Structures are given as structure tokens and as C-alpha cells.
Amino acid sequence: MRQTRSDSATAAVQAAQNAAQGPLNPPAHLTLPAGAMPFWRALVRNRPRHKWNDVDLATAAMLARAQHDVERHEQAIAEEGDLIGGALNPRLALVDKLGRRIAMLSRLLHVHPEATQGRAREQGNGLALERESEAEHDPLIPVLRVVQ
């Protein structure tokens, strides 16, 4: 099947229809913990709504769950420390394994950085332009600052 040009009227209509349907929810037969939902929402926004099928959504749920699990284990490691009783915290190996799973599922779903942003060598021009704009920023135009 041929891809629709992104600057066509057909693509504009499809984008409006996608937006009108609202965010995608996980498949009804899958359970995602509440903590995995931010990962789910970020993930499904990396591809146009009409390009997701049921199998991809199930895989996306696995990916969101894995990302949530990494966050959960990383927080526990921060509290417990890297060493427990003189031995490596077993969560470290689990986080490593989950990281590999996340990378594999991201590639499978084509939501990894190269698929969503383009090849690294092609991103350099956009980054250089952004840095140039930062250097030339008009001090009279306010900049949003994030307070942590």
C-alpha cells in the first residue's frame, strides 16, 4: 500500500480524524498498572493513531509496563543501594535485562529515536540551528524556565 504524502489534503483530514478520536487506550484484554500509563501515553503519541493495530498495541503495553518496571526498580535501588550485604543488588541485573527488552520492543514498534527523529547524522543540522537560535535569542522575549 502506498503512503499518503504528509502535505496532502488526505493526510490533513486523517490527522484531524485521529485528533478527534482522542488518545488511544490499552486493549481491553490487557491490564496496565496506573504507573505505566504515562509511559503508554508518551509511547502511543510517537506514531499516528491510525497506524496502530491490535498486535502493536499489545506490544506497546508490554513496553510501557517494562519502562514502568525500570522506574520502580531504579527507585528501589536508590533507596537500597548498589550493594546489599556486600553483594550486588539483584535489581541491577533486572534493570539491565529490562533495558534490553525496552530497546528491542522500541525497535520492533519503530518508536526508537532513529525511527521518530531520523538518523543521528541528519539530526545535527536541526541541533545546530537550535543552538544558533539560542545564541541569538532576544533578551526581551521571555523564556520558560522549569523550576525543580
mmCIF file with all atom_site columns, C-alpha atoms in Angstrom, residues 35-143:
data_model
loop_
_atom_site.group_PDB
_atom_site.id
_atom_site.type_symbol
_atom_site.label_atom_id
_atom_site.label_alt_id
_atom_site.label_comp_id
_atom_site.label_asym_id
_atom_site.label_entity_id
_atom_site.label_seq_id
_atom_site.pdbx_PDB_ins_code
_atom_site.Cartn_x
_atom_site.Cartn_y
_atom_site.Cartn_z
_atom_site.occupancy
_atom_site.B_iso_or_equiv
_atom_site.pdbx_formal_charge
_atom_site.auth_seq_id
_atom_site.auth_comp_id
_atom_site.auth_asym_id
_atom_site.auth_atom_id
_atom_site.pdbx_PDB_model_num
ATOM 1   C CA . GLY A 1 35  ? 2.143  3.888  36.979 1.00 0.00 ? 35  GLY A CA 1
ATOM 2   C CA . ALA A 1 36  ? 2.636  2.593  33.429 1.00 0.00 ? 36  ALA A CA 1
ATOM 3   C CA . MET A 1 37  ? 0.024  4.920  31.939 1.00 0.00 ? 37  MET A CA 1
ATOM 4   C CA . PRO A 1 38  ? 2.361  7.938  31.484 1.00 0.00 ? 38  PRO A CA 1
ATOM 5   C CA . PHE A 1 39  ? 4.717  5.658  29.551 1.00 0.00 ? 39  PHE A CA 1
ATOM 6   C CA . TRP A 1 40  ? 1.768  4.347  27.494 1.00 0.00 ? 40  TRP A CA 1
ATOM 7   C CA . ARG A 1 41  ? 0.548  7.851  26.633 1.00 0.00 ? 41  ARG A CA 1
ATOM 8   C CA . ALA A 1 42  ? 4.023  9.005  25.575 1.00 0.00 ? 42  ALA A CA 1
ATOM 9   C CA . LEU A 1 43  ? 4.561  5.852  23.550 1.00 0.00 ? 43  LEU A CA 1
ATOM 10  C CA . VAL A 1 44  ? 1.358  5.853  21.501 1.00 0.00 ? 44  VAL A CA 1
ATOM 11  C CA . ARG A 1 45  ? 1.904  9.513  20.573 1.00 0.00 ? 45  ARG A CA 1
ATOM 12  C CA . ASN A 1 46  ? 5.065  8.500  18.671 1.00 0.00 ? 46  ASN A CA 1
ATOM 13  C CA . ARG A 1 47  ? 3.073  7.138  15.768 1.00 0.00 ? 47  ARG A CA 1
ATOM 14  C CA . PRO A 1 48  ? -0.101 8.417  14.058 1.00 0.00 ? 48  PRO A CA 1
ATOM 15  C CA . ARG A 1 49  ? -3.218 6.943  15.682 1.00 0.00 ? 49  ARG A CA 1
ATOM 16  C CA . HIS A 1 50  ? -4.406 5.206  12.512 1.00 0.00 ? 50  HIS A CA 1
ATOM 17  C CA . LYS A 1 51  ? -1.082 3.334  12.174 1.00 0.00 ? 51  LYS A CA 1
ATOM 18  C CA . TRP A 1 52  ? -1.571 1.296  15.379 1.00 0.00 ? 52  TRP A CA 1
ATOM 19  C CA . ASN A 1 53  ? -3.062 -2.194 15.098 1.00 0.00 ? 53  ASN A CA 1
ATOM 20  C CA . ASP A 1 54  ? -4.146 -4.559 17.886 1.00 0.00 ? 54  ASP A CA 1
ATOM 21  C CA . VAL A 1 55  ? -0.892 -6.535 17.926 1.00 0.00 ? 55  VAL A CA 1
ATOM 22  C CA . ASP A 1 56  ? 1.193  -3.349 18.083 1.00 0.00 ? 56  ASP A CA 1
ATOM 23  C CA . LEU A 1 57  ? -0.965 -2.021 20.923 1.00 0.00 ? 57  LEU A CA 1
ATOM 24  C CA . ALA A 1 58  ? -0.402 -5.219 22.900 1.00 0.00 ? 58  ALA A CA 1
ATOM 25  C CA . THR A 1 59  ? 3.345  -4.899 22.303 1.00 0.00 ? 59  THR A CA 1
ATOM 26  C CA . ALA A 1 60  ? 3.181  -1.237 23.303 1.00 0.00 ? 60  ALA A CA 1
ATOM 27  C CA . ALA A 1 61  ? 1.535  -2.276 26.569 1.00 0.00 ? 61  ALA A CA 1
ATOM 28  C CA . MET A 1 62  ? 4.458  -4.639 27.227 1.00 0.00 ? 62  MET A CA 1
ATOM 29  C CA . LEU A 1 63  ? 6.879  -1.802 26.513 1.00 0.00 ? 63  LEU A CA 1
ATOM 30  C CA . ALA A 1 64  ? 5.051  0.645  28.808 1.00 0.00 ? 64  ALA A CA 1
ATOM 31  C CA . ARG A 1 65  ? 4.999  -1.982 31.560 1.00 0.00 ? 65  ARG A CA 1
ATOM 32  C CA . ALA A 1 66  ? 8.749  -2.609 31.156 1.00 0.00 ? 66  ALA A CA 1
ATOM 33  C CA . GLN A 1 67  ? 9.502  1.132  31.305 1.00 0.00 ? 67  GLN A CA 1
ATOM 34  C CA . HIS A 1 68  ? 7.399  1.430  34.450 1.00 0.00 ? 68  HIS A CA 1
ATOM 35  C CA . ASP A 1 69  ? 9.186  -1.565 35.982 1.00 0.00 ? 69  ASP A CA 1
ATOM 36  C CA . VAL A 1 70  ? 12.585 0.014  35.315 1.00 0.00 ? 70  VAL A CA 1
ATOM 37  C CA . GLU A 1 71  ? 11.486 3.220  37.026 1.00 0.00 ? 71  GLU A CA 1
ATOM 38  C CA . ARG A 1 72  ? 10.149 1.255  40.002 1.00 0.00 ? 72  ARG A CA 1
ATOM 39  C CA . HIS A 1 73  ? 13.347 -0.785 40.376 1.00 0.00 ? 73  HIS A CA 1
ATOM 40  C CA . GLU A 1 74  ? 15.582 2.271  39.907 1.00 0.00 ? 74  GLU A CA 1
ATOM 41  C CA . GLN A 1 75  ? 13.782 3.992  42.780 1.00 0.00 ? 75  GLN A CA 1
ATOM 42  C CA . ALA A 1 76  ? 14.250 0.906  44.960 1.00 0.00 ? 76  ALA A CA 1
ATOM 43  C CA . ILE A 1 77  ? 17.948 0.735  44.049 1.00 0.00 ? 77  ILE A CA 1
ATOM 44  C CA . ALA A 1 78  ? 18.341 4.383  45.037 1.00 0.00 ? 78  ALA A CA 1
ATOM 45  C CA . GLU A 1 79  ? 16.927 3.510  48.484 1.00 0.00 ? 79  GLU A CA 1
ATOM 46  C CA . GLU A 1 80  ? 18.641 0.118  48.933 1.00 0.00 ? 80  GLU A CA 1
ATOM 47  C CA . GLY A 1 81  ? 21.984 0.960  47.350 1.00 0.00 ? 81  GLY A CA 1
ATOM 48  C CA . ASP A 1 82  ? 24.002 -0.849 44.707 1.00 0.00 ? 82  ASP A CA 1
ATOM 49  C CA . LEU A 1 83  ? 25.345 -3.285 47.292 1.00 0.00 ? 83  LEU A CA 1
ATOM 50  C CA . ILE A 1 84  ? 23.282 -5.341 49.708 1.00 0.00 ? 84  ILE A CA 1
ATOM 51  C CA . GLY A 1 85  ? 25.220 -7.350 52.261 1.00 0.00 ? 85  GLY A CA 1
ATOM 52  C CA . GLY A 1 86  ? 28.423 -6.947 50.252 1.00 0.00 ? 86  GLY A CA 1
ATOM 53  C CA . ALA A 1 87  ? 26.865 -8.310 47.050 1.00 0.00 ? 87  ALA A CA 1
ATOM 54  C CA . LEU A 1 88  ? 25.426 -6.516 44.049 1.00 0.00 ? 88  LEU A CA 1
ATOM 55  C CA . ASN A 1 89  ? 21.774 -5.619 44.409 1.00 0.00 ? 89  ASN A CA 1
ATOM 56  C CA . PRO A 1 90  ? 19.896 -8.227 42.300 1.00 0.00 ? 90  PRO A CA 1
ATOM 57  C CA . ARG A 1 91  ? 17.685 -5.444 40.960 1.00 0.00 ? 91  ARG A CA 1
ATOM 58  C CA . LEU A 1 92  ? 20.662 -4.157 38.936 1.00 0.00 ? 92  LEU A CA 1
ATOM 59  C CA . ALA A 1 93  ? 20.622 -7.259 36.736 1.00 0.00 ? 93  ALA A CA 1
ATOM 60  C CA . LEU A 1 94  ? 16.861 -6.992 36.395 1.00 0.00 ? 94  LEU A CA 1
ATOM 61  C CA . VAL A 1 95  ? 17.083 -3.342 35.303 1.00 0.00 ? 95  VAL A CA 1
ATOM 62  C CA . ASP A 1 96  ? 19.740 -4.307 32.741 1.00 0.00 ? 96  ASP A CA 1
ATOM 63  C CA . LYS A 1 97  ? 17.530 -7.086 31.360 1.00 0.00 ? 97  LYS A CA 1
ATOM 64  C CA . LEU A 1 98  ? 14.506 -4.774 31.233 1.00 0.00 ? 98  LEU A CA 1
ATOM 65  C CA . GLY A 1 99  ? 16.612 -2.169 29.435 1.00 0.00 ? 99  GLY A CA 1
ATOM 66  C CA . ARG A 1 100 ? 17.438 -4.675 26.708 1.00 0.00 ? 100 ARG A CA 1
ATOM 67  C CA . ARG A 1 101 ? 13.748 -5.605 26.460 1.00 0.00 ? 101 ARG A CA 1
ATOM 68  C CA . ILE A 1 102 ? 12.806 -1.924 26.134 1.00 0.00 ? 102 ILE A CA 1
ATOM 69  C CA . ALA A 1 103 ? 15.346 -1.403 23.343 1.00 0.00 ? 103 ALA A CA 1
ATOM 70  C CA . MET A 1 104 ? 14.131 -4.497 21.470 1.00 0.00 ? 104 MET A CA 1
ATOM 71  C CA . LEU A 1 105 ? 10.437 -3.604 21.791 1.00 0.00 ? 105 LEU A CA 1
ATOM 72  C CA . SER A 1 106 ? 11.143 0.001  20.752 1.00 0.00 ? 106 SER A CA 1
ATOM 73  C CA . ARG A 1 107 ? 12.842 -1.230 17.587 1.00 0.00 ? 107 ARG A CA 1
ATOM 74  C CA . LEU A 1 108 ? 10.029 -3.702 16.921 1.00 0.00 ? 108 LEU A CA 1
ATOM 75  C CA . LEU A 1 109 ? 7.416  -0.930 17.168 1.00 0.00 ? 109 LEU A CA 1
ATOM 76  C CA . HIS A 1 110 ? 9.554  1.629  15.297 1.00 0.00 ? 110 HIS A CA 1
ATOM 77  C CA . VAL A 1 111 ? 9.290  4.143  18.135 1.00 0.00 ? 111 VAL A CA 1
ATOM 78  C CA . HIS A 1 112 ? 13.029 4.342  18.822 1.00 0.00 ? 112 HIS A CA 1
ATOM 79  C CA . PRO A 1 113 ? 14.830 7.664  18.217 1.00 0.00 ? 113 PRO A CA 1
ATOM 80  C CA . GLU A 1 114 ? 16.047 6.852  14.709 1.00 0.00 ? 114 GLU A CA 1
ATOM 81  C CA . ALA A 1 115 ? 12.527 5.923  13.610 1.00 0.00 ? 115 ALA A CA 1
ATOM 82  C CA . THR A 1 116 ? 10.914 9.005  15.148 1.00 0.00 ? 116 THR A CA 1
ATOM 83  C CA . GLN A 1 117 ? 13.678 11.615 14.699 1.00 0.00 ? 117 GLN A CA 1
ATOM 84  C CA . GLY A 1 118 ? 15.764 10.317 11.793 1.00 0.00 ? 118 GLY A CA 1
ATOM 85  C CA . ARG A 1 119 ? 19.373 9.206  11.596 1.00 0.00 ? 119 ARG A CA 1
ATOM 86  C CA . ALA A 1 120 ? 21.788 10.797 14.053 1.00 0.00 ? 120 ALA A CA 1
ATOM 87  C CA . ARG A 1 121 ? 23.847 12.419 11.287 1.00 0.00 ? 121 ARG A CA 1
ATOM 88  C CA . GLU A 1 122 ? 20.694 14.108 9.969  1.00 0.00 ? 122 GLU A CA 1
ATOM 89  C CA . GLN A 1 123 ? 19.745 15.464 13.412 1.00 0.00 ? 123 GLN A CA 1
ATOM 90  C CA . GLY A 1 124 ? 22.934 17.509 13.666 1.00 0.00 ? 124 GLY A CA 1
ATOM 91  C CA . ASN A 1 125 ? 21.648 20.265 11.366 1.00 0.00 ? 125 ASN A CA 1
ATOM 92  C CA . GLY A 1 126 ? 18.496 20.757 13.436 1.00 0.00 ? 126 GLY A CA 1
ATOM 93  C CA . LEU A 1 127 ? 20.502 20.811 16.649 1.00 0.00 ? 127 LEU A CA 1
ATOM 94  C CA . ALA A 1 128 ? 22.990 23.314 15.209 1.00 0.00 ? 128 ALA A CA 1
ATOM 95  C CA . LEU A 1 129 ? 20.092 25.556 14.147 1.00 0.00 ? 129 LEU A CA 1
ATOM 96  C CA . GLU A 1 130 ? 18.562 25.334 17.644 1.00 0.00 ? 130 GLU A CA 1
ATOM 97  C CA . ARG A 1 131 ? 21.886 26.218 19.293 1.00 0.00 ? 131 ARG A CA 1
ATOM 98  C CA . GLU A 1 132 ? 22.300 29.160 16.892 1.00 0.00 ? 132 GLU A CA 1
ATOM 99  C CA . SER A 1 133 ? 18.814 30.395 17.776 1.00 0.00 ? 133 SER A CA 1
ATOM 100 C CA . GLU A 1 134 ? 19.615 30.121 21.482 1.00 0.00 ? 134 GLU A CA 1
ATOM 101 C CA . ALA A 1 135 ? 22.749 32.236 20.980 1.00 0.00 ? 135 ALA A CA 1
ATOM 102 C CA . GLU A 1 136 ? 20.783 34.871 19.079 1.00 0.00 ? 136 GLU A CA 1
ATOM 103 C CA . HIS A 1 137 ? 17.817 34.907 21.488 1.00 0.00 ? 137 HIS A CA 1
ATOM 104 C CA . ASP A 1 138 ? 16.310 38.346 22.092 1.00 0.00 ? 138 ASP A CA 1
ATOM 105 C CA . PRO A 1 139 ? 16.550 39.026 25.856 1.00 0.00 ? 139 PRO A CA 1
ATOM 106 C CA . LEU A 1 140 ? 13.243 40.939 25.722 1.00 0.00 ? 140 LEU A CA 1
ATOM 107 C CA . ILE A 1 141 ? 11.361 37.754 24.816 1.00 0.00 ? 141 ILE A CA 1
ATOM 108 C CA . PRO A 1 142 ? 10.671 35.747 27.989 1.00 0.00 ? 142 PRO A CA 1
ATOM 109 C CA . VAL A 1 143 ? 11.926 32.170 28.220 1.00 0.00 ? 143 VAL A CA 1
#
